[in-house]
XYZ file of C-alpha atoms in Angstrom:
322
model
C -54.177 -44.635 -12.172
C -51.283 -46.577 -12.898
C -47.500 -45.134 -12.114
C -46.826 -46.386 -15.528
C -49.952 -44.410 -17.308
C -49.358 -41.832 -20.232
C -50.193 -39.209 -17.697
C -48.536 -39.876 -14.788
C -45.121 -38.151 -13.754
C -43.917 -40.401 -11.396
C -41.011 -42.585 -12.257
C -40.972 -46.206 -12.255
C -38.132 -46.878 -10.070
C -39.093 -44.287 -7.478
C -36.497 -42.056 -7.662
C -38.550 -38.752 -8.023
C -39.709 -36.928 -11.282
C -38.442 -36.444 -14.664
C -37.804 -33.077 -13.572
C -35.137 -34.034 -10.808
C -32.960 -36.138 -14.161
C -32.433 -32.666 -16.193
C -28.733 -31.189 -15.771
C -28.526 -28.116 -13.588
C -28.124 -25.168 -15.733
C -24.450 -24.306 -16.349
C -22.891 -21.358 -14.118
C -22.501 -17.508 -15.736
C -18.798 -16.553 -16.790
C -19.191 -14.330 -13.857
C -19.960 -16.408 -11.289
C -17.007 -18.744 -12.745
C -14.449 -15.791 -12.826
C -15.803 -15.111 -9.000
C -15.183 -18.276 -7.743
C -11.985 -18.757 -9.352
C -11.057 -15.549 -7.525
C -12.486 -16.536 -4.311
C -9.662 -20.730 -4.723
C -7.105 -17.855 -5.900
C -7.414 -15.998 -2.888
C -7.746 -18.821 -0.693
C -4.403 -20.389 -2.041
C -2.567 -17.139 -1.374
C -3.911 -17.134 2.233
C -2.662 -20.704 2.653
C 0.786 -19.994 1.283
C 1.024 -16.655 2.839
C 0.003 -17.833 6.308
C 3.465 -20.262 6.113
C 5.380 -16.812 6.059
C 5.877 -16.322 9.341
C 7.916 -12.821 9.344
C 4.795 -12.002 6.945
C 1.899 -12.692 9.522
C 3.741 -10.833 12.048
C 3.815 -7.607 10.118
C 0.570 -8.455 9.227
C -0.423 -8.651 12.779
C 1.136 -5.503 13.592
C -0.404 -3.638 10.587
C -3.671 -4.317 11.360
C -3.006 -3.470 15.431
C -1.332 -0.151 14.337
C -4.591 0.267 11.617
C -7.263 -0.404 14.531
C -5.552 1.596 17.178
C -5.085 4.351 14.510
C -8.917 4.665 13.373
C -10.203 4.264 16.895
C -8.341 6.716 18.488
C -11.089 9.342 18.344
C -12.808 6.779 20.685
C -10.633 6.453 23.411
C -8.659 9.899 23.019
C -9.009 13.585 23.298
C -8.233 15.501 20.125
C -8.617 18.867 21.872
C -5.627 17.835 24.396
C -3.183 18.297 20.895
C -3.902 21.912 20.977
C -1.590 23.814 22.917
C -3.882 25.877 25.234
C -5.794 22.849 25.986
C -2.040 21.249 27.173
C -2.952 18.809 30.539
C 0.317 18.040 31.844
C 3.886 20.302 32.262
C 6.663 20.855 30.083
C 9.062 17.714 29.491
C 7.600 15.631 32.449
C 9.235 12.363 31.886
C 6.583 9.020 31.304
C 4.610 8.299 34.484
C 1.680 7.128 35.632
C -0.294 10.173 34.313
C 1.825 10.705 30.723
C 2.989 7.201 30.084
C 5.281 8.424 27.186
C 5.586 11.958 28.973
C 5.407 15.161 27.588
C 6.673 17.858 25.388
C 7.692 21.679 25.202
C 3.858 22.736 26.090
C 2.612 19.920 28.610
C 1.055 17.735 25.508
C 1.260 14.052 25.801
C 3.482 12.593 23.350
C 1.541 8.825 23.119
C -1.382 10.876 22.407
C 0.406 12.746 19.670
C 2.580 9.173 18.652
C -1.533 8.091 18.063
C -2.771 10.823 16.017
C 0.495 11.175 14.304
C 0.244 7.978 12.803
C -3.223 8.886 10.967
C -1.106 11.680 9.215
C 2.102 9.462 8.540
C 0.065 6.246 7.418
C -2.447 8.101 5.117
C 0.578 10.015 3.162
C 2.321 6.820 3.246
C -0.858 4.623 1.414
C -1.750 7.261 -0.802
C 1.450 8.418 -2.303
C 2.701 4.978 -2.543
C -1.020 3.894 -4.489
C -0.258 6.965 -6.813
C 3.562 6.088 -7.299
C 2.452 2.653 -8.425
C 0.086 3.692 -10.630
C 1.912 6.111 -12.539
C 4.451 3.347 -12.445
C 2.224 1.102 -13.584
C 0.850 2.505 -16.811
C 3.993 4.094 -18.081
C 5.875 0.967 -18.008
C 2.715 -0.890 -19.485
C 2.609 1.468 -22.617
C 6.557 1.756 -22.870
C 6.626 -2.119 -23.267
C 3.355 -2.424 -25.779
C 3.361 0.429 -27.880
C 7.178 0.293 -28.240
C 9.281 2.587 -30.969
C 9.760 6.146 -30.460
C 6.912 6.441 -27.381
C 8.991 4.024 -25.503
C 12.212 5.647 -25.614
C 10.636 8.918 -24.482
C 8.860 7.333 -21.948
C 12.179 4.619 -20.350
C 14.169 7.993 -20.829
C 12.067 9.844 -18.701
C 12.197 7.486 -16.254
C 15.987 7.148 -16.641
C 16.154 10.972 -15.694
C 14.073 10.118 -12.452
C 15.763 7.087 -11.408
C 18.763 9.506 -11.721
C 18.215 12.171 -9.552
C 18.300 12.045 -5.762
C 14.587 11.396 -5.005
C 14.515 13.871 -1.639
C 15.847 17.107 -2.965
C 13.399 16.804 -5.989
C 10.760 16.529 -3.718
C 12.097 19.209 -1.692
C 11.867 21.507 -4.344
C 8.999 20.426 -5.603
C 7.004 21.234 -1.557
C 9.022 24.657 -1.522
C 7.893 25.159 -4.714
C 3.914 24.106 -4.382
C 3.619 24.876 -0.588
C 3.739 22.675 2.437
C 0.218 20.854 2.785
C -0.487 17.184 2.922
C -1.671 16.992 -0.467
C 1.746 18.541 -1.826
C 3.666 16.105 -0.118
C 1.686 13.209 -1.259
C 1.941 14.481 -4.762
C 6.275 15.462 -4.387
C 6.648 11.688 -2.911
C 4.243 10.297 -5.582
C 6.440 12.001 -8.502
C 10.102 11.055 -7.278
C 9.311 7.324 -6.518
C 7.466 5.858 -9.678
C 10.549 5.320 -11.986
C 11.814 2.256 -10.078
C 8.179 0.720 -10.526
C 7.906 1.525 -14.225
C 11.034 -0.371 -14.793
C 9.764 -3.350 -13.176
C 6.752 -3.436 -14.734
C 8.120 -3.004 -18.660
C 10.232 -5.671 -17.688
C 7.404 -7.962 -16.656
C 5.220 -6.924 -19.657
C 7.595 -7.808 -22.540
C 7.777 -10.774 -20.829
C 4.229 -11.530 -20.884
C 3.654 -10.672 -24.219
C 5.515 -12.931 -25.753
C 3.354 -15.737 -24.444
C 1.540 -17.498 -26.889
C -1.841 -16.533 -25.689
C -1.147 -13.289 -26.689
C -0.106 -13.622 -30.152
C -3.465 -15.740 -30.220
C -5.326 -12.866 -28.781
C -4.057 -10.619 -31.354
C -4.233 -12.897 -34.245
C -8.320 -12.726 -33.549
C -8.141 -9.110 -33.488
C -7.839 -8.030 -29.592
C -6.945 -4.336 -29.306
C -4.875 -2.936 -27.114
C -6.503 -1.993 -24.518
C -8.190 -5.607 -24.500
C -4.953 -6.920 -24.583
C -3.658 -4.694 -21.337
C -6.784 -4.742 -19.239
C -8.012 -8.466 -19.700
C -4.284 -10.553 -20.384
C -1.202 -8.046 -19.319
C -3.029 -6.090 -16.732
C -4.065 -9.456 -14.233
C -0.403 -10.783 -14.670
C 0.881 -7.550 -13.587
C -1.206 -7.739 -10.095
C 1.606 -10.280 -8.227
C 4.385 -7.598 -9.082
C 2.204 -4.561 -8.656
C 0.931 -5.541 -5.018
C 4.527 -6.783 -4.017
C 5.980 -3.399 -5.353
C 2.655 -1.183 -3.994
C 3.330 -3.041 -0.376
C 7.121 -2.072 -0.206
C 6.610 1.649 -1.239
C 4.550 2.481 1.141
C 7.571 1.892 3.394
C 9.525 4.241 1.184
C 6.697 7.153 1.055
C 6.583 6.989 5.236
C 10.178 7.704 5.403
C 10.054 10.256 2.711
C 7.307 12.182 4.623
C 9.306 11.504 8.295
C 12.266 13.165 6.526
C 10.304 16.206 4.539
C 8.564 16.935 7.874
C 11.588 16.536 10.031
C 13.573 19.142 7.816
C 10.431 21.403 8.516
C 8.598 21.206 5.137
C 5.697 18.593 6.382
C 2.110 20.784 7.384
C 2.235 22.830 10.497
C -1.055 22.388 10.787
C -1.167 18.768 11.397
C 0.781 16.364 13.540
C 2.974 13.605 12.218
C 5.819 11.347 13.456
C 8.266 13.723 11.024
C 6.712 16.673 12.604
C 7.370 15.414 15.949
C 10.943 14.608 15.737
C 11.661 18.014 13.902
C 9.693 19.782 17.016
C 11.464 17.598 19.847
C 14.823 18.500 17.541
C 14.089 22.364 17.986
C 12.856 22.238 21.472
C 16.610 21.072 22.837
C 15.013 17.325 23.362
C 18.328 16.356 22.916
C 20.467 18.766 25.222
C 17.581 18.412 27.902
C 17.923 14.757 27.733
C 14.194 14.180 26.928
C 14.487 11.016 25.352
C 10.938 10.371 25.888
C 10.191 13.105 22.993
C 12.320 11.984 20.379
C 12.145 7.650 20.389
C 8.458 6.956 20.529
C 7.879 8.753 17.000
C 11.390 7.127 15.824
C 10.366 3.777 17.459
C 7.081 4.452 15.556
C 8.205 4.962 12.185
C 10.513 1.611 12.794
C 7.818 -0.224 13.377
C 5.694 0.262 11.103
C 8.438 0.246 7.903
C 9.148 -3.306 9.287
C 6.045 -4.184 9.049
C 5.395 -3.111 5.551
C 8.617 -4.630 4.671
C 8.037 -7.852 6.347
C 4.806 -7.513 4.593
C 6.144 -7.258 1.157
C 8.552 -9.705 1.483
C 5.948 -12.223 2.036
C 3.803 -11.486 -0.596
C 7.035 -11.652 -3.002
C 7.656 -15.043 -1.624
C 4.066 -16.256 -2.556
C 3.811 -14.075 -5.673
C 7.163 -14.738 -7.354
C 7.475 -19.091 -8.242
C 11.128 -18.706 -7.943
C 11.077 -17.573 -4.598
C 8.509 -19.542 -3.859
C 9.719 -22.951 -5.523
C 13.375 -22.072 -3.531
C 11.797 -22.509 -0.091
């Protein structure tokens, strides 16, 4: 049969069927909005990775992290009790107790280690809840506006107001000292600072033209915060969200260290306020009272270091004046 027959599907140049000539089907919104999230990602690595104090608390975040959730590998959780103490009171670091010991014979790196599960997970999850709360009363205080905006700002005004660590004080001695009442007392005195930001940001945003577009076709408001306000918010909200948890460590280091943190678990606050009672300081045991110190150092600077950087690549400004 001829290549050039009614039947045939070759092609007469020899370039393959007529198949191989019809466009490629066109890509699903979602696999467009994925892999304009995967460039957007992959531009903030780029710009983030020029941030040098940024990578190194990076570095050290994700060290602390994997030396944090591994410790049940490579540690002894039975050595925190008391009765199960190895060593003997206040022996200064050696070979045996690199960071020494305390009161009861317990090693203090192993209790800097386990401590930091406590400290880091209060830290995260009050900070997460602060800038949430945060979030979504500045959001409605800038978009609904009138009367439920000046409760809202004024409310926030009143918490901006009063000295964030004898609220929460009161608020553990009034709940109870647990973990889940400090997260909750540092969650409630630090969102006021965030929900300022973020009503800032939002009038901002809406008064962008795509906006008034989106409501002249009939958006509602919750179309209008989740798909246009909401993703604008992210850059400010993940700055803010990286710099609190800074904050919420200290908060909980300070709670626990004035003896309101949970006796039944160990943090860095907890150990300083135990080292404090146990006459670390008259005895000269320096080896009890800087490693948890050191700790909390650390890891604020590296949060802070953090959040710097991602307000440098986040922010235009900052970034354009670099």
């Amino acid at each position: 049969m001829s290549p050039h027959a009614p039947g045939s599907t070759g092609n007469p140049e020899g370039g393959g069927t007529p198949q191989d000539a019809r466009p490629a089907a066109p890509a699903s919104p979602r696999a467009i909005a994925w892999a304009r999230r995967r460039a957007a990602l992959a531009a903030f690595w780029r710009s983030y990775r020029r941030q040098r104090a940024g990578v190194v608390g990076l570095v050290l975040l994700v060290g602390i992290a994997v030396m944090t959730l591994a410790a049940p590998l490579y540690t002894d959780e039975s050595e925190l009790r008391a009765v199960n103490a190895p060593g003997g009171r206040l022996e200064p670091p050696g070979t045996e107790f690199w960071l020494g010991t305390d009161e009861v014979g317990r090693s203090i790196l192993l209790q800097v280690i386990w401590g930091a599960r406590v400290s880091l997970q209060v830290g995260v999850v009050a900070a997460l809840l602060a800038v949430v709360l945060g979030t979504l009363v500045g959001m409605f205080a800038a978009h609904f506006g009138g009367t439920l905006s000046w409760l809202l700002m004024r409310l926030t005004d009143w918490f901006i107001v009063l000295p964030s660590l004898v609220l929460a004080i009161a608020l553990v001695i009034a709940l109870g000292s647990s973990r889940s009442t400090i997260i909750v007392a540092i969650a409630l005195t630090s969102w006021a600072g965030t929900a300022r930001l973020v009503r800032a940001q939002t009038m901002a945003i809406e008064g962008r033209p795509y906006l008034e577009r989106a409501r002249a076709l009939g958006a509602g408001h919750w179309h209008q915060m989740s798909r246009h306000v909401l993703p604008n918010l992210m850059p400010l909200i993940l700055a803010s969200a990286t710099l609190q948890v800074s904050s919420a460590i200290l908060s909980e280091a300070s709670l626990s260290f004035l003896g309101l943190g949970d006796p039944s678990q160990i943090s860095w606050g907890t150990l300083l306020e135990r080292a404090f009672h146990a006459g670390a300081i008259s005895y000269g045991a320096w080896w009890y009272m800087l490693p948890p110190g050191a700790a909390i150092l650390v890891v604020v600077l590296a949060f802070t270091l953090c959040g710097r950087a991602m307000e440098a690549v986040l922010n235009p400004r900052l970034r354009g004046g670099q």
